[in-house]
mmCIF file of C-alpha atoms and ligand atoms in Angstrom:
data_model
loop_
_atom_site.group_PDB
_atom_site.id
_atom_site.type_symbol
_atom_site.label_atom_id
_atom_site.label_comp_id
_atom_site.label_asym_id
_atom_site.label_seq_id
_atom_site.Cartn_x
_atom_site.Cartn_y
_atom_site.Cartn_z
ATOM 1 C CA UNK A 1 26.828 53.225 8.839
ATOM 2 C CA UNK A 2 24.407 50.500 7.843
ATOM 3 C CA UNK A 3 25.628 46.886 7.993
ATOM 4 C CA UNK A 4 23.988 44.396 5.661
ATOM 5 C CA UNK A 5 24.669 40.661 5.287
ATOM 6 C CA UNK A 6 22.063 39.452 2.805
ATOM 7 C CA UNK A 7 21.885 39.975 -0.943
ATOM 8 C CA UNK A 8 18.182 40.848 -0.722
ATOM 9 C CA UNK A 9 18.840 43.407 2.035
ATOM 10 C CA UNK A 10 21.613 45.003 0.042
ATOM 11 C CA UNK A 11 19.532 45.183 -3.136
ATOM 12 C CA UNK A 12 16.671 46.859 -1.209
ATOM 13 C CA UNK A 13 18.995 49.635 -0.032
ATOM 14 C CA UNK A 14 20.577 50.090 -3.463
ATOM 15 C CA UNK A 15 17.153 50.240 -5.132
ATOM 16 C CA UNK A 16 15.983 52.975 -2.753
ATOM 17 C CA UNK A 17 19.197 54.972 -3.110
ATOM 18 C CA UNK A 18 19.122 54.750 -6.890
ATOM 19 C CA UNK A 19 15.469 55.814 -6.952
ATOM 20 C CA UNK A 20 16.487 58.992 -5.116
ATOM 21 C CA UNK A 21 19.090 59.642 -7.828
ATOM 22 C CA UNK A 22 22.190 58.566 -5.892
ATOM 23 C CA UNK A 23 25.305 57.387 -7.708
ATOM 24 C CA UNK A 24 26.660 54.292 -5.932
ATOM 25 C CA UNK A 25 30.390 53.875 -5.269
ATOM 26 C CA UNK A 26 31.784 50.467 -4.305
ATOM 27 C CA UNK A 27 34.995 49.448 -2.502
ATOM 28 C CA UNK A 28 35.494 45.655 -2.345
ATOM 29 C CA UNK A 29 37.948 44.472 0.327
ATOM 30 C CA UNK A 30 38.964 41.412 2.303
ATOM 31 C CA UNK A 31 39.088 43.419 5.530
ATOM 32 C CA UNK A 32 41.902 44.029 8.028
ATOM 33 C CA UNK A 33 41.726 47.562 6.739
ATOM 34 C CA UNK A 34 44.592 50.038 6.612
ATOM 35 C CA UNK A 35 44.992 53.591 5.339
ATOM 36 C CA UNK A 36 45.243 52.298 1.748
ATOM 37 C CA UNK A 37 41.716 50.867 1.930
ATOM 38 C CA UNK A 38 40.440 54.037 3.573
ATOM 39 C CA UNK A 39 41.873 56.098 0.693
ATOM 40 C CA UNK A 40 39.657 54.007 -1.627
ATOM 41 C CA UNK A 41 36.628 54.874 0.505
ATOM 42 C CA UNK A 42 37.581 58.517 0.326
ATOM 43 C CA UNK A 43 37.921 58.316 -3.493
ATOM 44 C CA UNK A 44 34.514 56.663 -3.699
ATOM 45 C CA UNK A 45 32.961 59.398 -1.567
ATOM 46 C CA UNK A 46 34.362 62.015 -3.965
ATOM 47 C CA UNK A 47 33.097 60.171 -7.053
ATOM 48 C CA UNK A 48 29.715 58.942 -5.800
ATOM 49 C CA UNK A 49 26.833 59.924 -3.500
ATOM 50 C CA UNK A 50 26.586 56.689 -1.538
ATOM 51 C CA UNK A 51 29.584 54.471 -0.700
ATOM 52 C CA UNK A 52 29.312 50.745 -0.096
ATOM 53 C CA UNK A 53 32.348 48.769 1.119
ATOM 54 C CA UNK A 54 32.395 44.986 1.297
ATOM 55 C CA UNK A 55 34.465 42.733 3.536
ATOM 56 C CA UNK A 56 34.716 39.149 2.372
ATOM 57 C CA UNK A 57 37.745 36.858 2.499
ATOM 58 C CA UNK A 58 37.109 35.061 -0.775
ATOM 59 C CA UNK A 59 38.173 31.400 -0.546
ATOM 60 C CA UNK A 60 38.316 30.803 -4.314
ATOM 61 C CA UNK A 61 41.263 33.201 -4.796
ATOM 62 C CA UNK A 62 43.481 31.284 -2.340
ATOM 63 C CA UNK A 63 45.266 28.112 -3.438
ATOM 64 C CA UNK A 64 45.617 25.137 -1.115
ATOM 65 C CA UNK A 65 48.496 25.918 1.263
ATOM 66 C CA UNK A 66 48.116 29.707 0.960
ATOM 67 C CA UNK A 67 47.104 31.871 3.923
ATOM 68 C CA UNK A 68 43.278 31.623 3.765
ATOM 69 C CA UNK A 69 42.924 30.129 7.257
ATOM 70 C CA UNK A 70 45.247 32.645 8.898
ATOM 71 C CA UNK A 71 44.286 35.688 6.790
ATOM 72 C CA UNK A 72 44.129 38.504 9.375
ATOM 73 C CA UNK A 73 40.655 39.571 10.465
ATOM 74 C CA UNK A 74 39.413 42.420 12.648
ATOM 75 C CA UNK A 75 35.694 42.939 11.986
ATOM 76 C CA UNK A 76 35.179 45.296 14.946
ATOM 77 C CA UNK A 77 38.168 47.476 14.060
ATOM 78 C CA UNK A 78 37.192 47.468 10.368
ATOM 79 C CA UNK A 79 33.660 48.626 11.174
ATOM 80 C CA UNK A 80 34.994 51.520 13.267
ATOM 81 C CA UNK A 81 37.479 52.549 10.562
ATOM 82 C CA UNK A 82 34.847 52.497 7.803
ATOM 83 C CA UNK A 83 32.397 54.425 9.950
ATOM 84 C CA UNK A 84 35.060 57.074 10.697
ATOM 85 C CA UNK A 85 35.956 57.243 6.980
ATOM 86 C CA UNK A 86 32.349 58.099 6.120
ATOM 87 C CA UNK A 87 31.402 54.825 4.442
ATOM 88 C CA UNK A 88 27.588 54.607 4.173
ATOM 89 C CA UNK A 89 27.084 50.853 4.114
ATOM 90 C CA UNK A 90 29.204 47.818 4.939
ATOM 91 C CA UNK A 91 28.254 44.639 3.106
ATOM 92 C CA UNK A 92 29.496 41.492 4.864
ATOM 93 C CA UNK A 93 28.260 38.670 2.640
ATOM 94 C CA UNK A 94 27.284 35.370 4.156
ATOM 95 C CA UNK A 95 29.491 32.556 2.844
ATOM 96 C CA UNK A 96 26.500 30.308 2.083
ATOM 97 C CA UNK A 97 24.902 32.979 -0.104
ATOM 98 C CA UNK A 98 28.047 33.640 -2.129
ATOM 99 C CA UNK A 99 29.067 30.028 -2.809
ATOM 100 C CA UNK A 100 25.986 27.898 -2.073
ATOM 101 C CA UNK A 101 26.048 24.099 -2.224
ATOM 102 C CA UNK A 102 26.452 23.049 -5.879
ATOM 103 C CA UNK A 103 28.002 26.366 -6.989
ATOM 104 C CA UNK A 104 29.583 25.898 -10.433
ATOM 105 C CA UNK A 105 30.099 29.187 -12.308
ATOM 106 C CA UNK A 106 33.478 30.934 -12.591
ATOM 107 C CA UNK A 107 34.897 33.866 -14.556
ATOM 108 C CA UNK A 108 38.201 33.300 -16.371
ATOM 109 C CA UNK A 109 39.984 36.346 -17.754
ATOM 110 C CA UNK A 110 42.629 35.368 -20.322
ATOM 111 C CA UNK A 111 45.651 37.298 -21.622
ATOM 112 C CA UNK A 112 46.509 39.696 -18.793
ATOM 113 C CA UNK A 113 46.548 36.741 -16.384
ATOM 114 C CA UNK A 114 49.144 34.694 -18.307
ATOM 115 C CA UNK A 115 52.249 35.841 -16.416
ATOM 116 C CA UNK A 116 53.424 37.223 -13.076
ATOM 117 C CA UNK A 117 50.766 36.690 -10.358
ATOM 118 C CA UNK A 118 48.766 34.624 -12.843
ATOM 119 C CA UNK A 119 51.716 32.255 -13.328
ATOM 120 C CA UNK A 120 52.743 32.025 -9.673
ATOM 121 C CA UNK A 121 49.177 31.745 -8.325
ATOM 122 C CA UNK A 122 47.439 29.783 -11.118
ATOM 123 C CA UNK A 123 43.787 29.973 -9.957
ATOM 124 C CA UNK A 124 44.061 33.263 -8.120
ATOM 125 C CA UNK A 125 42.616 35.556 -10.786
ATOM 126 C CA UNK A 126 39.818 33.113 -11.594
ATOM 127 C CA UNK A 127 38.761 33.499 -7.954
ATOM 128 C CA UNK A 128 39.214 37.273 -8.012
ATOM 129 C CA UNK A 129 37.296 37.770 -11.274
ATOM 130 C CA UNK A 130 34.515 35.481 -10.055
ATOM 131 C CA UNK A 131 33.996 37.236 -6.727
ATOM 132 C CA UNK A 132 34.339 40.719 -8.220
ATOM 133 C CA UNK A 133 31.801 39.866 -10.945
ATOM 134 C CA UNK A 134 29.425 38.486 -8.308
ATOM 135 C CA UNK A 135 29.836 41.582 -6.128
ATOM 136 C CA UNK A 136 29.298 43.821 -9.167
ATOM 137 C CA UNK A 137 26.052 41.917 -9.929
ATOM 138 C CA UNK A 138 24.888 42.208 -6.316
ATOM 139 C CA UNK A 139 25.900 45.825 -5.595
ATOM 140 C CA UNK A 140 25.439 47.167 -9.158
ATOM 141 C CA UNK A 141 27.570 50.256 -8.508
ATOM 142 C CA UNK A 142 28.199 53.110 -10.944
ATOM 143 C CA UNK A 143 31.811 53.389 -9.718
ATOM 144 C CA UNK A 144 34.167 50.732 -8.335
ATOM 145 C CA UNK A 145 37.415 51.665 -6.601
ATOM 146 C CA UNK A 146 40.561 49.507 -6.532
ATOM 147 C CA UNK A 147 44.153 50.093 -5.403
ATOM 148 C CA UNK A 148 47.156 50.238 -7.733
ATOM 149 C CA UNK A 149 49.001 48.052 -5.175
ATOM 150 C CA UNK A 150 47.341 45.040 -6.870
ATOM 151 C CA UNK A 151 48.178 46.284 -10.368
ATOM 152 C CA UNK A 152 47.513 43.004 -12.177
ATOM 153 C CA UNK A 153 44.184 42.641 -10.379
ATOM 154 C CA UNK A 154 43.281 46.090 -11.723
ATOM 155 C CA UNK A 155 44.188 44.947 -15.259
ATOM 156 C CA UNK A 156 42.030 41.835 -14.799
ATOM 157 C CA UNK A 157 39.040 43.814 -13.505
ATOM 158 C CA UNK A 158 39.424 46.382 -16.314
ATOM 159 C CA UNK A 159 39.424 43.579 -18.918
ATOM 160 C CA UNK A 160 36.426 41.886 -17.276
ATOM 161 C CA UNK A 161 34.409 45.125 -17.093
ATOM 162 C CA UNK A 162 34.985 45.625 -20.830
ATOM 163 C CA UNK A 163 34.438 41.994 -21.833
ATOM 164 C CA UNK A 164 31.274 41.441 -19.765
ATOM 165 C CA UNK A 165 29.806 44.893 -20.499
ATOM 166 C CA UNK A 166 29.564 45.999 -16.890
ATOM 167 C CA UNK A 167 28.407 49.622 -16.930
ATOM 168 C CA UNK A 168 30.859 50.533 -14.178
ATOM 169 C CA UNK A 169 33.532 53.224 -14.014
ATOM 170 C CA UNK A 170 36.806 51.865 -12.615
ATOM 171 C CA UNK A 171 38.721 54.227 -10.329
ATOM 172 C CA UNK A 172 42.305 53.284 -9.419
ATOM 173 C CA UNK A 173 43.985 54.877 -6.387
ATOM 174 C CA UNK A 174 47.766 55.116 -5.854
ATOM 175 C CA UNK A 175 49.533 52.700 -3.514
ATOM 176 C CA UNK A 176 49.750 54.026 0.036
ATOM 177 C CA UNK A 177 53.140 53.550 1.709
ATOM 178 C CA UNK A 178 54.391 53.743 5.255
ATOM 179 C CA UNK A 179 56.800 56.689 5.747
ATOM 180 C CA UNK A 180 59.767 54.318 5.218
ATOM 181 C CA UNK A 181 58.405 53.227 1.813
ATOM 182 C CA UNK A 182 56.842 49.831 2.587
ATOM 183 C CA UNK A 183 53.628 49.448 0.582
ATOM 184 C CA UNK A 184 50.660 49.072 2.921
ATOM 185 C CA UNK A 185 49.223 45.572 2.900
ATOM 186 C CA UNK A 186 47.086 43.565 5.295
ATOM 187 C CA UNK A 187 49.787 40.867 5.046
ATOM 188 C CA UNK A 188 52.495 43.159 6.501
ATOM 189 C CA UNK A 189 51.215 42.034 9.917
ATOM 190 C CA UNK A 190 52.902 38.654 9.274
ATOM 191 C CA UNK A 191 56.383 40.253 9.083
ATOM 192 C CA UNK A 192 58.867 40.089 11.971
ATOM 193 C CA UNK A 193 60.757 43.329 12.705
ATOM 194 C CA UNK A 194 63.787 41.971 10.842
ATOM 195 C CA UNK A 195 61.735 40.816 7.829
ATOM 196 C CA UNK A 196 60.031 44.203 7.695
ATOM 197 C CA UNK A 197 63.470 45.883 7.577
ATOM 198 C CA UNK A 198 64.569 43.610 4.688
ATOM 199 C CA UNK A 199 61.245 44.318 2.934
ATOM 200 C CA UNK A 200 62.197 47.983 2.606
ATOM 201 C CA UNK A 201 64.565 46.824 -0.160
ATOM 202 C CA UNK A 202 61.474 46.334 -2.388
ATOM 203 C CA UNK A 203 60.456 49.984 -2.580
ATOM 204 C CA UNK A 204 64.147 50.988 -2.756
ATOM 205 C CA UNK A 205 64.584 48.674 -5.757
ATOM 206 C CA UNK A 206 61.432 49.875 -7.501
ATOM 207 C CA UNK A 207 62.467 53.493 -6.971
ATOM 208 C CA UNK A 208 65.982 52.751 -8.273
ATOM 209 C CA UNK A 209 64.454 51.256 -11.431
ATOM 210 C CA UNK A 210 62.168 54.238 -11.843
ATOM 211 C CA UNK A 211 65.049 56.716 -11.412
ATOM 212 C CA UNK A 212 67.203 54.716 -13.829
ATOM 213 C CA UNK A 213 64.555 54.719 -16.582
ATOM 214 C CA UNK A 214 63.905 58.399 -16.021
ATOM 215 C CA UNK A 215 67.631 59.119 -16.336
ATOM 216 C CA UNK A 216 67.781 57.362 -19.701
ATOM 217 C CA UNK A 217 68.770 53.779 -18.750
ATOM 218 C CA UNK A 218 67.614 50.818 -20.825
ATOM 219 C CA UNK A 219 64.863 48.492 -19.613
ATOM 220 C CA UNK A 220 67.467 45.752 -19.048
ATOM 221 C CA UNK A 221 69.739 48.012 -16.970
ATOM 222 C CA UNK A 222 66.826 49.272 -14.871
ATOM 223 C CA UNK A 223 65.666 45.701 -14.323
ATOM 224 C CA UNK A 224 69.182 44.731 -13.186
ATOM 225 C CA UNK A 225 69.200 47.633 -10.712
ATOM 226 C CA UNK A 226 65.855 46.509 -9.320
ATOM 227 C CA UNK A 227 67.043 42.911 -8.901
ATOM 228 C CA UNK A 228 70.361 43.966 -7.296
ATOM 229 C CA UNK A 229 68.531 46.139 -4.751
ATOM 230 C CA UNK A 230 66.309 43.352 -3.415
ATOM 231 C CA UNK A 231 67.524 41.819 -0.137
ATOM 232 C CA UNK A 232 68.923 38.270 -0.510
ATOM 233 C CA UNK A 233 66.530 37.358 2.323
ATOM 234 C CA UNK A 234 63.821 37.186 -0.367
ATOM 235 C CA UNK A 235 63.015 34.186 -2.546
ATOM 236 C CA UNK A 236 62.096 36.289 -5.579
ATOM 237 C CA UNK A 237 59.256 35.184 -7.879
ATOM 238 C CA UNK A 238 59.800 38.100 -10.252
ATOM 239 C CA UNK A 239 61.422 41.530 -10.274
ATOM 240 C CA UNK A 240 60.770 42.866 -13.770
ATOM 241 C CA UNK A 241 59.896 45.887 -15.852
ATOM 242 C CA UNK A 242 56.702 45.100 -17.716
ATOM 243 C CA UNK A 243 54.084 46.581 -20.006
ATOM 244 C CA UNK A 244 51.357 47.746 -17.600
ATOM 245 C CA UNK A 245 48.605 47.426 -20.193
ATOM 246 C CA UNK A 246 49.276 43.843 -21.309
ATOM 247 C CA UNK A 247 51.166 42.378 -18.339
ATOM 248 C CA UNK A 248 53.775 41.049 -20.771
ATOM 249 C CA UNK A 249 57.500 41.888 -20.598
ATOM 250 C CA UNK A 250 58.218 45.475 -21.681
ATOM 251 C CA UNK A 251 59.791 45.756 -25.125
ATOM 252 C CA UNK A 252 60.076 49.507 -25.606
ATOM 253 C CA UNK A 253 60.650 52.558 -23.446
ATOM 254 C CA UNK A 254 57.457 53.905 -25.041
ATOM 255 C CA UNK A 255 55.377 51.148 -23.422
ATOM 256 C CA UNK A 256 53.404 52.098 -20.300
ATOM 257 C CA UNK A 257 56.112 50.736 -17.989
ATOM 258 C CA UNK A 258 55.602 49.222 -14.577
ATOM 259 C CA UNK A 259 58.323 47.875 -12.282
ATOM 260 C CA UNK A 260 56.865 44.854 -10.496
ATOM 261 C CA UNK A 261 58.065 42.647 -7.666
ATOM 262 C CA UNK A 262 56.833 39.525 -5.909
ATOM 263 C CA UNK A 263 58.760 37.399 -3.453
ATOM 264 C CA UNK A 264 58.651 35.501 -0.237
ATOM 265 C CA UNK A 265 60.409 36.343 2.996
ATOM 266 C CA UNK A 266 59.931 33.759 5.742
ATOM 267 C CA UNK A 267 56.321 32.654 5.400
ATOM 268 C CA UNK A 268 55.106 35.933 3.895
ATOM 269 C CA UNK A 269 54.691 36.659 0.197
ATOM 270 C CA UNK A 270 54.790 40.349 -0.695
ATOM 271 C CA UNK A 271 54.009 42.121 -3.966
ATOM 272 C CA UNK A 272 54.633 45.726 -4.958
ATOM 273 C CA UNK A 273 54.905 47.801 -8.121
ATOM 274 C CA UNK A 274 55.747 51.285 -9.321
ATOM 275 C CA UNK A 275 54.825 53.004 -12.596
ATOM 276 C CA UNK A 276 58.049 54.151 -14.321
ATOM 277 C CA UNK A 277 58.969 56.271 -17.323
ATOM 278 C CA UNK A 278 56.093 56.657 -19.767
ATOM 279 C CA UNK A 279 53.908 54.607 -17.368
ATOM 280 C CA UNK A 280 54.159 57.263 -14.630
HETATM 281 O O1 PAF B 301 41.993 43.166 -3.391
HETATM 282 C C1 PAF B 301 41.304 42.459 -2.621
HETATM 283 O O2 PAF B 301 41.224 42.702 -1.420
HETATM 284 C C2 PAF B 301 40.537 41.268 -3.192
HETATM 285 O O3 PAF B 301 41.267 40.621 -4.191
HETATM 286 C C3 PAF B 301 39.123 41.640 -3.687
HETATM 287 C C4 PAF B 301 39.161 42.620 -4.842
HETATM 288 C C5 PAF B 301 38.328 42.244 -2.524
HETATM 289 C C6 PAF B 301 38.411 40.373 -4.161
HETATM 290 O O4 PAF B 301 38.300 39.431 -3.155
#
């Protein structure tokens, strides 16, 4: 696996690959990779001829007081995992090339960012859309692969691809879960054993909501089941059934429904979601 740190170096490789007719697949990450990330690499390898993964902990998507400084990092382990997963190139951008002195351009996606993560982390999606747009401009892939775990991020990237005319196919891979149901996340490493146990109530709640909708319950009843299932150890930001296309509250069982959760346990904020009913 090639490792490249400069924009010019990356563009040279991409130019050569494209000249030989290769379709480029791209998996952007912030590192500390787990099986969920590796499933994205595998999806890219199936959809493209040459897979590029990036590792970059993007400062503009963290608010002051969030976990930027302690975000888990394991560059050596990540390299080995990507290599074993068959990734062709790892792009590790240099901070000074991505946000040079005087940097002043940002991408704001409206609408799908109004609620949920967008409301609880006000500048988060501005940072995400900005870095993803920059990476798309640098890598210029034919296919980009994201995980359903960050469902609202997927909606933001989908909107941005359409609005900014990126000629990129968006592939979305299902959330990978540990055998006990906990959604895989780099942030799970922050959890104590007891917090991890309480966190299992998230997937139990999402599944209860899904089963309720599929057995004919109303949106309100399913939402109540979800909220009741969540451990009181959580300070809940939201536990709702929403419209997965608009990221607004669901109004009809015919909407593409998504059960979503975000909350804090101890010093760790977790998010998860599950497509339900027509949204399955
Ligand atoms: O999902 C992530 O890991 C990040 O938000 C992304 C897409 C790599 C942008 O920094």
